Coordinates of C-alpha atoms in Angstrom, one line a residue:
X1049 CA -4.9 -4.6 -24.4
X1050 CA -1.5 -3.3 -23.0
X1051 CA -2.1 -3.7 -19.0
X1052 CA -1.2 0.1 -18.6
X1053 CA -4.2 0.7 -20.8
X1054 CA -6.7 -1.3 -19.1
X1055 CA -5.0 -0.1 -15.5
X1056 CA -6.8 3.0 -16.2
X1057 CA -9.7 2.0 -17.7
X1058 CA -10.9 -0.2 -15.0
X1059 CA -10.0 3.1 -12.7
X1060 CA -12.1 5.1 -14.7
X1061 CA -14.6 2.4 -14.6
X1062 CA -14.2 2.7 -10.3
X1063 CA -15.5 6.5 -11.0
X1064 CA -18.3 6.0 -13.0
X1065 CA -20.4 5.7 -10.0
X1066 CA -23.9 3.7 -11.0
X1067 CA -22.7 4.1 -14.3
X1068 CA -20.4 1.0 -13.5
X1069 CA -23.0 -1.4 -13.3
X1070 CA -23.4 -2.9 -16.0
X1071 CA -19.2 -3.6 -16.4
X1072 CA -18.4 -5.3 -13.9
X1073 CA -18.5 -8.8 -15.7
X1074 CA -15.3 -6.8 -17.4
X1075 CA -14.0 -6.3 -14.3
X1076 CA -14.5 -9.5 -13.5
X1077 CA -12.6 -11.0 -16.0
X1078 CA -9.9 -9.0 -15.5
X1079 CA -9.7 -11.2 -11.9
X1080 CA -8.1 -13.6 -14.1
X1081 CA -5.7 -11.7 -15.7
X1082 CA -1.9 -12.3 -15.3
X1083 CA -0.8 -9.3 -14.9
X1084 CA -1.7 -5.7 -12.5
X1085 CA -5.2 -6.0 -14.1
X1086 CA -5.9 -8.4 -11.2
X1087 CA -5.2 -5.8 -8.6
X1088 CA -6.9 -2.8 -10.7
X1089 CA -10.4 -4.5 -11.1
X1090 CA -10.6 -5.5 -7.6
X1091 CA -9.5 -2.2 -6.4
X1092 CA -12.3 -0.4 -8.4
X1093 CA -15.1 -3.6 -7.3
X1094 CA -14.4 -2.9 -4.0
X1095 CA -14.1 0.7 -4.4
X1096 CA -17.5 0.5 -6.1
X1097 CA -19.1 -2.2 -3.8
X1098 CA -18.3 0.9 -0.7
X1099 CA -19.6 3.2 -2.5
X1100 CA -23.0 0.9 -1.9
X1101 CA -23.0 1.2 -6.4
X1102 CA -22.2 -2.4 -6.3
X1103 CA -23.8 -5.5 -4.0
X1104 CA -21.8 -6.5 -1.1
X1105 CA -21.9 -10.8 -3.0
X1106 CA -20.1 -8.7 -6.2
X1107 CA -17.2 -7.9 -3.5
X1108 CA -17.3 -11.9 -2.1
X1109 CA -17.3 -13.3 -5.6
X1110 CA -14.2 -11.3 -6.4
X1111 CA -12.6 -12.3 -3.0
X1112 CA -13.4 -16.1 -4.2
X1113 CA -11.8 -16.0 -7.6
X1114 CA -9.0 -14.5 -6.1
X1115 CA -8.3 -16.6 -3.2
X1116 CA -8.1 -19.3 -5.9
X1117 CA -5.6 -17.4 -7.5
X1118 CA -2.8 -17.7 -4.4
X1119 CA -1.6 -20.8 -5.0
X1120 CA -0.4 -22.6 -8.0
X1121 CA 0.5 -19.4 -10.3
X1122 CA 3.7 -17.1 -10.6
X1123 CA 4.9 -15.3 -7.8
X1124 CA 3.9 -11.9 -10.0
X1125 CA -0.1 -13.2 -9.9
X1126 CA 0.4 -14.1 -6.2
X1127 CA 0.8 -10.9 -5.7
X1128 CA -1.3 -9.0 -7.3
X1129 CA -4.2 -11.5 -6.3
X1130 CA -3.2 -10.6 -2.4
X1131 CA -2.8 -6.9 -3.3
X1132 CA -6.6 -7.5 -4.9
X1133 CA -7.6 -9.4 -2.2
X1134 CA -6.8 -6.4 1.0
X1135 CA -8.9 -4.0 -1.5
X1136 CA -11.8 -5.6 -1.3
X1137 CA -11.7 -5.8 2.7
X1138 CA -14.5 -7.6 5.0
X1139 CA -15.0 -9.4 1.8
X1140 CA -11.5 -11.2 2.0
X1141 CA -11.8 -12.3 5.5
X1142 CA -13.1 -15.7 5.0
X1143 CA -9.5 -16.3 3.2
X1144 CA -7.3 -15.0 5.6
X1145 CA -6.0 -19.3 6.4
X1146 CA -4.7 -18.5 2.6
X1147 CA -3.6 -15.0 2.8
X1148 CA -1.6 -16.4 6.4
X1149 CA 0.1 -19.4 5.3
X1150 CA 1.8 -17.2 1.7
X1151 CA 3.8 -15.3 5.4
X1152 CA 6.3 -18.2 4.6
X1153 CA 5.9 -18.5 1.5
X1154 CA 9.5 -19.6 -0.2
X1155 CA 9.0 -17.2 -2.7
X1156 CA 10.5 -14.1 -0.5
X1157 CA 8.8 -11.8 -3.7
X1158 CA 5.3 -13.0 -2.7

């Protein structure tokens, strides 16, 4: 699917509230994308976790996946992973060192 379509779909799923639970696996799958779907899926998971629709473990799992995308990926993927971690708020706290290391990244864009 087109990245913009996936982006809009992730936003819509986040608005489903309780009805979004069955779609968690799809959002988690988007964390492995190569485009902005990464960020939008993390934002949706974060919003659903804050609304107590998803357990805190969902945000922690998403943060773990995103942390793995911070190294060895294109700068674009790194940017989306950073933004996604920011959207996961306290669930991303264990990865603050990895994020801090990117402050000195020589790509410049990250």
